[in-house]
Every structure is written in C-alpha cells, then in structure tokens.
Short mmCIF file of C-alpha atoms and ligand atoms in Angstrom, two decimals:
data_model
loop_
_atom_site.label_atom_id
_atom_site.label_comp_id
_atom_site.label_asym_id
_atom_site.label_seq_id
_atom_site.Cartn_x
_atom_site.Cartn_y
_atom_site.Cartn_z
CA MET A 1 -30.72 -18.02 38.01
CA ALA A 2 -31.07 -18.66 34.12
CA LYS A 3 -29.87 -22.46 33.28
CA LYS A 4 -26.99 -22.32 31.29
CA ILE A 5 -27.11 -23.77 27.83
CA THR A 6 -24.72 -26.70 27.45
CA PHE A 7 -24.31 -28.21 23.87
CA LEU A 8 -21.61 -31.22 22.56
CA GLY A 9 -19.81 -30.23 19.47
CA ILE A 10 -18.70 -32.52 16.68
CA GLU A 11 -16.32 -31.42 14.12
CA THR A 12 -15.06 -33.66 11.60
CA SER A 13 -14.54 -31.52 8.19
CA CYS A 14 -10.94 -31.95 7.30
CA ASP A 15 -8.53 -34.01 9.20
CA GLU A 16 -9.05 -33.40 12.92
CA THR A 17 -11.74 -35.49 14.51
CA ALA A 18 -13.05 -33.42 17.37
CA ALA A 19 -16.06 -33.53 20.06
CA ALA A 20 -16.17 -30.91 22.99
CA VAL A 21 -18.95 -30.05 25.57
CA ILE A 22 -19.58 -26.11 26.13
CA ARG A 23 -21.12 -24.38 28.85
CA GLU A 24 -22.37 -20.89 28.35
CA ASN A 25 -21.17 -19.26 31.90
CA ASP A 26 -22.06 -16.25 33.89
CA LYS A 27 -19.62 -13.86 31.58
CA GLY A 28 -21.22 -14.83 28.58
CA THR A 29 -18.31 -16.85 27.56
CA ALA A 30 -17.74 -20.42 27.71
CA GLU A 31 -16.90 -22.85 30.46
CA ILE A 32 -14.64 -25.73 28.16
CA LEU A 33 -15.75 -28.57 29.77
CA SER A 34 -13.92 -30.80 27.62
CA ASN A 35 -12.24 -30.26 24.15
CA VAL A 36 -10.81 -33.62 22.69
CA VAL A 37 -9.05 -32.91 19.47
CA SER A 38 -7.31 -36.18 17.28
CA SER A 39 -5.38 -35.05 14.54
CA GLN A 40 -4.33 -37.43 11.43
CA ILE A 41 -1.25 -35.85 11.21
CA GLU A 42 0.49 -39.27 10.76
CA GLU A 43 -1.76 -40.41 8.27
CA HIS A 44 -1.40 -37.65 5.77
CA LYS A 45 2.25 -37.04 6.58
CA LYS A 46 3.59 -39.53 3.91
CA PHE A 47 1.47 -37.58 1.09
CA GLY A 48 1.97 -34.08 2.19
CA GLY A 49 -1.46 -33.15 2.34
CA VAL A 50 -4.77 -34.28 3.28
CA VAL A 51 -6.19 -37.64 1.52
CA PRO A 52 -9.96 -37.64 1.60
CA GLU A 53 -10.65 -41.28 1.75
CA LEU A 54 -8.24 -42.06 4.43
CA ALA A 55 -9.08 -39.02 6.46
CA ALA A 56 -12.96 -40.25 6.08
CA ARG A 57 -11.57 -43.76 7.26
CA ALA A 58 -9.91 -42.55 10.34
CA HIS A 59 -12.79 -40.40 11.59
CA LEU A 60 -14.70 -43.30 11.18
CA GLU A 61 -12.34 -45.26 13.26
CA ASN A 62 -12.00 -42.79 16.11
CA ILE A 63 -15.25 -40.63 16.42
CA GLU A 64 -17.20 -42.97 18.85
CA PHE A 65 -14.25 -43.01 20.89
CA ILE A 66 -13.57 -39.02 20.80
CA ILE A 67 -17.15 -38.39 21.48
CA ASP A 68 -16.94 -40.84 24.49
CA ARG A 69 -14.11 -39.47 25.82
CA ALA A 70 -15.38 -35.80 25.98
CA LEU A 71 -18.77 -37.01 27.32
CA LYS A 72 -16.46 -38.74 30.15
CA GLU A 73 -14.13 -36.02 30.55
CA SER A 74 -17.10 -33.32 30.82
CA LYS A 75 -18.84 -35.54 33.33
CA ILE A 76 -22.19 -34.43 31.72
CA SER A 77 -24.29 -36.70 30.42
CA ILE A 78 -26.09 -35.92 27.14
CA ASN A 79 -29.24 -36.19 28.82
CA GLU A 80 -28.03 -33.02 30.95
CA MET A 81 -27.40 -31.06 27.31
CA ASP A 82 -29.63 -29.10 25.61
CA GLY A 83 -28.60 -29.69 22.13
CA VAL A 84 -25.88 -31.40 19.61
CA ALA A 85 -24.47 -29.53 16.79
CA ALA A 86 -22.04 -31.06 14.46
CA THR A 87 -20.48 -29.37 11.25
CA ALA A 88 -22.55 -29.74 8.25
CA GLY A 89 -19.97 -27.85 5.89
CA PRO A 90 -18.04 -26.84 3.89
CA GLY A 91 -15.40 -29.43 3.80
CA LEU A 92 -14.70 -32.98 2.36
CA ILE A 93 -18.39 -34.88 2.01
CA VAL A 94 -16.86 -37.94 2.67
CA CYS A 95 -15.43 -36.56 6.11
CA LEU A 96 -18.36 -34.49 6.90
CA THR A 97 -20.79 -36.95 6.80
CA VAL A 98 -19.32 -38.92 9.53
CA GLY A 99 -19.65 -36.25 12.03
CA LEU A 100 -23.09 -35.17 10.66
CA ASN A 101 -24.56 -38.61 10.89
CA ILE A 102 -23.30 -39.53 14.27
CA GLY A 103 -24.27 -36.08 15.70
CA LYS A 104 -27.98 -36.70 14.03
CA ALA A 105 -28.18 -40.27 15.84
CA ILE A 106 -27.26 -38.73 19.41
CA ALA A 107 -29.82 -35.72 19.10
CA VAL A 108 -32.46 -38.12 17.94
CA SER A 109 -31.86 -41.25 20.42
CA SER A 110 -31.78 -38.56 23.21
CA ASP A 111 -34.41 -36.37 22.21
CA LYS A 112 -32.36 -33.28 21.74
CA PRO A 113 -32.22 -30.31 19.30
CA PHE A 114 -30.20 -30.81 16.43
CA ILE A 115 -27.62 -27.65 14.86
CA GLY A 116 -25.85 -28.43 11.66
CA VAL A 117 -23.32 -25.71 11.85
CA ASN A 118 -21.08 -23.83 9.13
CA HIS A 119 -17.37 -24.62 10.04
CA LEU A 120 -16.68 -20.97 8.92
CA GLU A 121 -19.13 -19.70 11.41
CA GLY A 122 -17.25 -21.61 14.00
CA HIS A 123 -14.28 -19.87 13.19
CA ALA A 124 -15.89 -16.77 13.01
CA LEU A 125 -17.44 -16.61 16.59
CA SER A 126 -14.58 -18.62 18.10
CA PRO A 127 -13.05 -15.67 19.93
CA GLY A 128 -16.53 -15.55 21.98
CA LEU A 129 -15.56 -18.99 23.54
CA GLU A 130 -12.92 -16.59 25.82
CA LYS A 131 -14.18 -13.15 25.20
CA LYS A 132 -17.32 -11.38 25.14
CA ILE A 133 -17.22 -9.59 21.83
CA GLU A 134 -19.38 -6.69 20.60
CA PHE A 135 -21.09 -7.02 17.13
CA PRO A 136 -20.13 -5.40 14.28
CA TYR A 137 -16.36 -6.88 14.15
CA LEU A 138 -14.17 -7.21 11.20
CA LEU A 139 -13.19 -10.68 10.59
CA LEU A 140 -9.91 -11.74 8.85
CA LEU A 141 -10.56 -15.80 8.17
CA ILE A 142 -7.45 -17.54 7.08
CA SER A 143 -7.68 -21.36 7.21
CA GLY A 144 -6.54 -24.00 4.78
CA GLY A 145 -9.49 -23.70 2.46
CA HIS A 146 -10.40 -20.05 3.02
CA THR A 147 -9.41 -16.48 3.23
CA GLN A 148 -11.84 -13.84 3.39
CA PHE A 149 -12.54 -10.72 5.18
CA LEU A 150 -15.87 -10.25 6.49
CA ILE A 151 -18.22 -8.02 8.53
CA VAL A 152 -19.50 -10.11 11.48
CA LYS A 153 -22.83 -8.11 11.94
CA ASP A 154 -24.28 -10.86 14.34
CA VAL A 155 -24.70 -14.51 14.74
CA ASN A 156 -25.78 -15.70 11.24
CA GLU A 157 -25.19 -12.37 9.64
CA TYR A 158 -21.88 -11.69 7.64
CA GLU A 159 -20.97 -9.38 4.71
CA GLN A 160 -18.08 -10.60 2.63
CA LEU A 161 -15.69 -7.59 1.83
CA GLY A 162 -12.91 -9.69 -0.04
CA THR A 163 -11.50 -12.94 -0.49
CA THR A 164 -8.91 -15.03 -2.18
CA ILE A 165 -9.49 -15.42 -6.07
CA ASP A 166 -7.19 -18.42 -6.21
CA ASP A 167 -5.32 -20.40 -3.51
CA ALA A 168 -6.35 -20.02 0.67
CA LEU A 169 -3.38 -18.67 2.64
CA GLY A 170 -3.10 -21.78 4.34
CA GLU A 171 -2.76 -23.79 1.02
CA ALA A 172 -0.17 -21.26 0.21
CA PHE A 173 1.83 -22.11 3.38
CA ASP A 174 1.33 -25.92 2.88
CA LYS A 175 2.35 -25.85 -0.69
CA THR A 176 5.34 -23.82 0.00
CA ALA A 177 6.36 -26.41 2.76
CA LYS A 178 6.04 -29.23 0.05
CA ILE A 179 8.01 -27.33 -2.27
CA LEU A 180 10.80 -26.53 0.12
CA ASN A 181 10.55 -29.99 1.78
CA LEU A 182 10.02 -28.40 4.98
CA GLY A 183 7.65 -31.13 6.69
CA TYR A 184 4.02 -31.78 7.46
CA PRO A 185 1.68 -29.56 8.50
CA GLY A 186 3.17 -27.36 6.49
CA GLY A 187 2.07 -23.81 7.93
CA ALA A 188 3.75 -24.52 11.15
CA CYS A 189 6.89 -25.99 9.34
CA VAL A 190 7.14 -22.66 7.37
CA GLU A 191 7.14 -20.47 10.21
CA LYS A 192 9.47 -22.68 12.24
CA PHE A 193 12.13 -22.84 9.29
CA ALA A 194 11.68 -19.10 8.36
CA LYS A 195 12.98 -18.21 11.84
CA LEU A 196 16.34 -19.40 10.36
CA GLY A 197 16.63 -17.46 7.23
CA ASP A 198 16.84 -13.92 5.92
CA LYS A 199 13.28 -12.58 5.15
CA ASN A 200 14.62 -10.10 2.79
CA PHE A 201 16.87 -12.33 0.66
CA PHE A 202 13.78 -13.01 -2.15
CA LYS A 203 12.26 -10.72 -3.79
CA LEU A 204 8.90 -12.18 -4.24
CA PRO A 205 5.81 -11.21 -6.18
CA GLU A 206 2.90 -9.49 -4.53
CA PRO A 207 -0.08 -10.38 -6.79
CA ILE A 208 -2.91 -7.69 -6.74
CA ILE A 209 -1.50 -6.01 -3.84
CA ASN A 210 -2.90 -2.40 -5.42
CA LYS A 211 -5.84 -3.39 -6.80
CA ALA A 212 -9.42 -5.38 -6.42
CA GLY A 213 -9.80 -3.82 -3.03
CA CYS A 214 -9.12 -6.14 -0.38
CA ASN A 215 -9.63 -9.28 -2.27
CA LEU A 216 -6.17 -11.35 -2.33
CA SER A 217 -4.22 -13.60 -4.65
CA PHE A 218 -1.34 -16.17 -3.92
CA ALA A 219 -1.36 -18.53 -6.62
CA GLY A 220 1.41 -16.48 -8.15
CA LEU A 221 3.78 -16.07 -5.31
CA LYS A 222 3.57 -20.00 -5.03
CA THR A 223 4.69 -20.47 -8.65
CA ALA A 224 7.47 -17.87 -7.83
CA VAL A 225 8.35 -20.17 -4.70
CA LEU A 226 8.57 -23.20 -6.86
CA ARG A 227 10.71 -21.46 -9.38
CA GLU A 228 13.07 -20.19 -6.93
CA SER A 229 13.43 -23.35 -5.22
CA LYS A 230 14.93 -25.04 -8.42
CA LYS A 231 17.71 -22.68 -8.07
CA ILE A 232 18.55 -23.51 -4.68
CA TYR A 233 18.56 -27.26 -4.83
CA GLY A 234 20.28 -28.89 -1.54
CA LYS A 235 21.38 -25.49 -0.33
CA ASP A 236 19.73 -25.17 3.10
CA LYS A 237 20.56 -21.35 4.25
CA LEU A 238 18.69 -20.47 0.82
CA LYS A 239 15.74 -22.57 1.52
CA TYR A 240 15.59 -20.88 4.94
CA ASP A 241 15.73 -17.72 3.34
CA LEU A 242 12.93 -18.47 0.93
CA ALA A 243 10.68 -19.52 3.25
CA ALA A 244 11.65 -16.22 5.48
CA SER A 245 10.89 -14.23 2.03
CA PHE A 246 7.65 -16.16 1.33
CA GLN A 247 6.22 -15.33 5.11
CA ASN A 248 7.44 -11.98 4.62
CA THR A 249 5.57 -11.52 1.28
CA ILE A 250 2.75 -12.72 3.00
CA ASN A 251 3.05 -10.24 5.69
CA LYS A 252 3.37 -7.20 3.55
CA ILE A 253 0.17 -8.91 1.41
CA LEU A 254 -2.00 -9.04 4.68
CA TYR A 255 -0.89 -5.74 6.08
CA LYS A 256 -1.97 -3.64 2.74
CA LYS A 257 -4.84 -5.81 2.05
CA THR A 258 -6.35 -5.20 5.96
CA LYS A 259 -5.51 -1.99 5.59
CA VAL A 260 -8.06 -1.60 2.90
CA ALA A 261 -10.67 -3.90 4.59
CA VAL A 262 -10.73 -1.58 7.78
CA GLU A 263 -11.32 1.25 5.88
CA GLU A 264 -14.15 -0.28 4.35
CA PHE A 265 -15.22 -1.81 7.66
CA ARG A 266 -15.27 1.95 8.81
CA LYS A 267 -16.98 3.30 5.86
CA LYS A 268 -19.93 0.56 5.92
CA THR A 269 -20.52 0.47 9.73
CA ARG A 270 -19.34 4.04 10.99
CA LYS A 271 -17.83 2.22 13.81
CA GLU A 272 -14.17 3.91 14.56
CA ASN A 273 -13.54 1.69 17.42
CA PHE A 274 -13.73 -1.86 16.42
CA GLN A 275 -11.94 -5.42 16.81
CA LEU A 276 -10.31 -7.35 14.05
CA VAL A 277 -10.74 -10.98 15.07
CA VAL A 278 -8.47 -13.11 13.20
CA ALA A 279 -9.35 -16.58 13.06
CA GLY A 280 -8.53 -20.08 11.64
CA GLY A 281 -5.47 -22.25 11.37
CA VAL A 282 -3.32 -19.51 9.87
CA ALA A 283 -4.00 -17.14 12.73
CA ALA A 284 -1.70 -19.23 14.96
CA ASN A 285 1.41 -17.86 12.97
CA GLU A 286 3.22 -15.43 15.47
CA THR A 287 4.51 -13.18 12.67
CA ILE A 288 1.04 -12.44 10.85
CA ARG A 289 -0.12 -11.80 14.63
CA LYS A 290 2.63 -9.13 15.01
CA ASN A 291 1.99 -7.80 11.93
CA LEU A 292 -1.56 -7.25 11.98
CA SER A 293 -0.95 -5.70 15.67
CA ASN A 294 1.48 -3.21 14.42
CA LEU A 295 -1.38 -2.14 11.63
CA SER A 296 -3.77 -1.88 14.49
CA ASN A 297 -1.66 0.48 16.28
CA GLU A 298 -1.06 2.29 13.35
CA MET A 299 -4.86 2.61 12.47
CA ASN A 300 -5.94 2.76 15.96
CA PHE A 301 -8.07 -0.37 16.16
CA LYS A 302 -8.12 -3.41 18.43
CA THR A 303 -6.92 -6.95 17.44
CA LEU A 304 -8.31 -10.28 18.79
CA TYR A 305 -6.61 -13.53 18.33
CA PRO A 306 -8.31 -17.04 19.62
CA ASP A 307 -5.93 -18.92 21.86
CA LEU A 308 -3.98 -21.30 19.57
CA LYS A 309 -6.08 -24.24 20.69
CA PHE A 310 -9.08 -22.64 19.00
CA CYS A 311 -7.22 -21.39 16.01
CA GLY A 312 -6.76 -24.84 14.55
CA ASP A 313 -10.00 -26.91 13.86
CA ASN A 314 -11.61 -27.88 17.24
CA ALA A 315 -15.14 -29.01 18.17
CA ALA A 316 -15.34 -26.16 20.93
CA MET A 317 -16.10 -23.32 18.48
CA ILE A 318 -18.82 -25.84 16.76
CA ALA A 319 -20.49 -26.39 19.74
CA TRP A 320 -20.20 -22.52 20.82
CA ALA A 321 -21.82 -21.65 17.42
CA GLY A 322 -24.39 -24.49 18.09
CA ILE A 323 -25.00 -22.37 21.37
CA GLN A 324 -25.48 -19.00 19.58
CA ARG A 325 -27.51 -20.54 17.09
CA PHE A 326 -29.90 -22.38 19.61
CA LYS A 327 -30.44 -18.89 21.55
CA LYS A 328 -32.07 -17.28 18.46
CA ASN A 329 -34.20 -20.61 17.60
CA MET A 330 -32.31 -21.42 14.78
CA ILE A 331 -32.67 -24.86 15.28
CA ASP A 332 -32.41 -27.84 12.09
CA ASN A 333 -33.82 -30.72 11.58
CA VAL A 334 -32.35 -33.84 10.94
CA ASN A 335 -32.50 -33.52 7.26
CA VAL A 336 -29.58 -31.18 7.20
CA SER A 337 -27.20 -32.45 4.48
CA ALA A 338 -23.58 -32.13 4.30
CA LYS A 339 -22.45 -29.25 2.01
CA SER A 340 -18.58 -29.17 0.19
CA ARG A 341 -19.52 -25.20 -0.37
CA TRP A 342 -20.96 -22.98 1.88
CA PRO A 343 -20.32 -19.25 1.95
CA LEU A 344 -21.03 -17.37 5.14
CA ASP A 345 -22.52 -14.40 2.89
CA LYS A 346 -25.10 -15.99 0.50
CA ASN A 347 -25.05 -12.92 -1.67
CA ALA A 348 -21.12 -12.54 -2.34
CA PRO A 349 -19.78 -12.94 -5.70
CA TYR A 350 -18.28 -16.16 -6.44
CA MET A 351 -14.85 -14.92 -7.25
CA LYS A 352 -13.01 -17.91 -8.71
CA GLY A 353 -12.73 -19.25 -12.10
CA PRO A 354 -13.76 -17.68 -15.76
CA GLY A 355 -15.47 -14.21 -15.64
CA LEU A 356 -13.13 -13.10 -12.80
CA LYS A 357 -12.80 -9.13 -13.49
CA LEU A 358 -10.44 -6.91 -11.04
O1 KG4 B 1 -8.65 -23.80 10.11
P1 KG4 B 1 -7.57 -25.07 9.96
O2 KG4 B 1 -7.18 -25.82 11.05
O3 KG4 B 1 -8.26 -26.24 9.03
C1 KG4 B 1 -9.10 -25.49 8.16
O4 KG4 B 1 -10.32 -25.17 8.21
O5 KG4 B 1 -8.80 -25.24 6.96
O6 KG4 B 1 -6.43 -24.65 9.23
C2 KG4 B 1 -5.53 -24.92 8.82
C3 KG4 B 1 -4.51 -24.35 7.90
C4 KG4 B 1 -3.25 -25.22 7.46
O7 KG4 B 1 -3.26 -24.86 5.93
C5 KG4 B 1 -2.09 -25.01 8.22
O8 KG4 B 1 -1.01 -24.85 7.41
C6 KG4 B 1 -2.28 -23.67 8.83
O9 KG4 B 1 -3.74 -23.65 9.11
N1 KG4 B 1 -1.60 -23.30 9.71
C7 KG4 B 1 -0.64 -22.24 9.89
C8 KG4 B 1 -0.29 -22.43 10.99
N2 KG4 B 1 -0.54 -23.56 11.97
C9 KG4 B 1 -1.50 -23.89 10.92
N3 KG4 B 1 0.04 -21.34 8.76
C10 KG4 B 1 0.94 -20.43 9.14
N4 KG4 B 1 1.64 -20.58 10.44
C11 KG4 B 1 1.03 -21.22 11.29
N5 KG4 B 1 1.61 -21.25 12.55
ZN1 ZN B 2 -11.04 -24.75 9.97
#
C-alpha cells in the first residue's frame, strides 16, 4: 500500500493563528489528525477591525503553543511527517512572517521539505479536504480580502474570470457591521441581525450589475449603507431592515454575476456538468449558500460548500494545499519570502485604481 502523505500546516496571514496535521486517506480526501485555530476576536473587537501590529504580536505569543497542540492532538511526531507547509501570502507581511519563519525552522531542523502556500490556493482547494472533486471547477472565492471567480484547472493552474474592482465582499460585510454598530466579527453579525429585518425595506444600489462581465463592485453599496444609516440613528428596527436589505442586495449581485461566470465557464471549458465551489470566510453565510443553490437548480450545475470550519481561515487547508503541491513536486526552498499580493492567476489584469475601464 502506498505511503499516505502527512503534512503539518501553519497559517498566520491575518487574525487567526492556526496549525493542523493532515493525512491523505484512501479516498483521496483528508484525514484531519488535528486542526487548531486560535482566533484573535478579543484583541481586535474594540477597534472593529484587524490591527496589524496587534495581530502580529498575538501570533508571536501563540504560535508555538498552537503548533505544539496540533502535534500532540495528531499523535504524530514531526519526524513522521512528509513535509511542512506555511502560508507565504497574500496577507499582512508582519503576520505572515511569524508562521512562515517558524515553518521554515521546523522543516530545516527536521530535514523535511518546505512549501510556502498561497492562502488563496488553500481556500481554492479546501473542498478537497472532505470530497474528491474533479478539475476543472468554477470557484467563487469570497473572503475578507478577495472576491474572485476563477476556473480551477488543476493545482497551481487558475484562470481568473472576474474580481472586485474595489472592496472585497467580506470587507463590505465588515464595514456595514461597523457602520450599523452590529458587533465584531462583522460578517456573522450582519447575518445574525439581518434575520430580524425586512430585506425589501431599503432599495440599495447594485453597482455594475449589468456590465463588466462577472467583475464585481461593492464600494457604492457601502456608501449607500452609510448614507441611509445617518437617517435612522437610534431606530433598531430600521437598522435591522438596513442590514437585511444590504445582505439581500449582495445576494442579488452574486446571483447575477455568478450566472455570467457560469456562462463564461461553460464557454471556456465546454463542460456542462460541473461544480461551483464557494469558499472563503463569507461562504459561511447561509443566505448566500441558499441563493447560489437556487441558481444551481435554475442553471443545472452542482454547488459545493466547504464545512463551516474550513470556510474561515484555518491551517487544515494550508496543509492540504501543501500535500497537493508536494505530490506534484512543487517544493520550495527556505528562501521563499512573504508576499502581500499574490494573485492565483498571474496573467489576470489588475482591476483596481486608475486606468480601470469597464
Ligand atoms: O477567509 P477569511 O476567514 O479570511 C480572509 O482570508 O480574509 O474571511 C473572513 C471574512 C470576514 O470579512 C468576515 O466578516 C467574513 O469572512 N464572514 C462572513 C460570515 N462569516 C465570516 N461574511 C458574511 N456572513 C458570514 N456568516
Ligand atoms: Zn482566508
């Protein structure tokens, strides 16, 4: 029987300090030997967002303990591993460096291969932890820093179909939560309070809904939320109506733009039966899952959502991406450095800032 590949994964790109030990199983999916995530919610709560220096300090304080716990829970010693993978980008450099350096140190001292993983590839391949999934598939990656439609052709092979031209979707949720004072972390709080509101009460803009292919824009929506919020100060019912209307508008935008992305995916791959994978922190949102499942019924494709514990940042997906790259002999040396920007599709046009044409 072939040896089952086992990796230690480390993730510190933003505000979660995480370590996991993952082993490939007979079904070609993952055996989760441990998956430890320490969230920094309390550190950032009073600021309503991630403060890079505080995040880096918290990573430094926790990382050794978290790795130690992941190793102990897995009951696997570092010598029994096939390699070490740590997130090398994109993200906050001061944060990335903490996990990257300790990952390299463990790999060098135990004479194991080291892989610097793209955090976005971690999210992109994360459904494979639980389910064997056939390439190519369509990925909607929705997180705090990214919002993209991509064709996932293979490990390390991505074609971007569309992206946000301004704010990321998670960022729009977080800013809305902050404007409406709904609590932290933002996305989950908006979803919770939206349940108490009337989603049709406010008519909010749907930026670039009918142009620019499957590119997206959320900045105008956020500004509209800010404008409306000033008129409803102190009225909780209207606040919940606004949260619900914001979420409903997001769903209308995602419905339309995913429809365009599906058409483009079919045209480019000639694959009628395929899977839409929705990954990243925002994929935890139940209304978004329901909305895209409705679209999948209408357009006859399948949807796949990672389990909630693999939607938000975690190290299981980093170890898993490490295993997939290891199997293709994509091994890094320890000179690999942290990158704040690292697109999955190197040929994709940069869509933000001056010169943008829609
Ligand atoms: O993937 P992730 O954990 O970190 C990044 O790579 O950015 O995504 C974090 C984002 C945050 O913006 C958070 O507010 C959002 O995911 N999020 C949600 C929900 N849970 C987390 N957004 C909407 N609804 C949710 N239930
Ligand atoms: Zn993420």
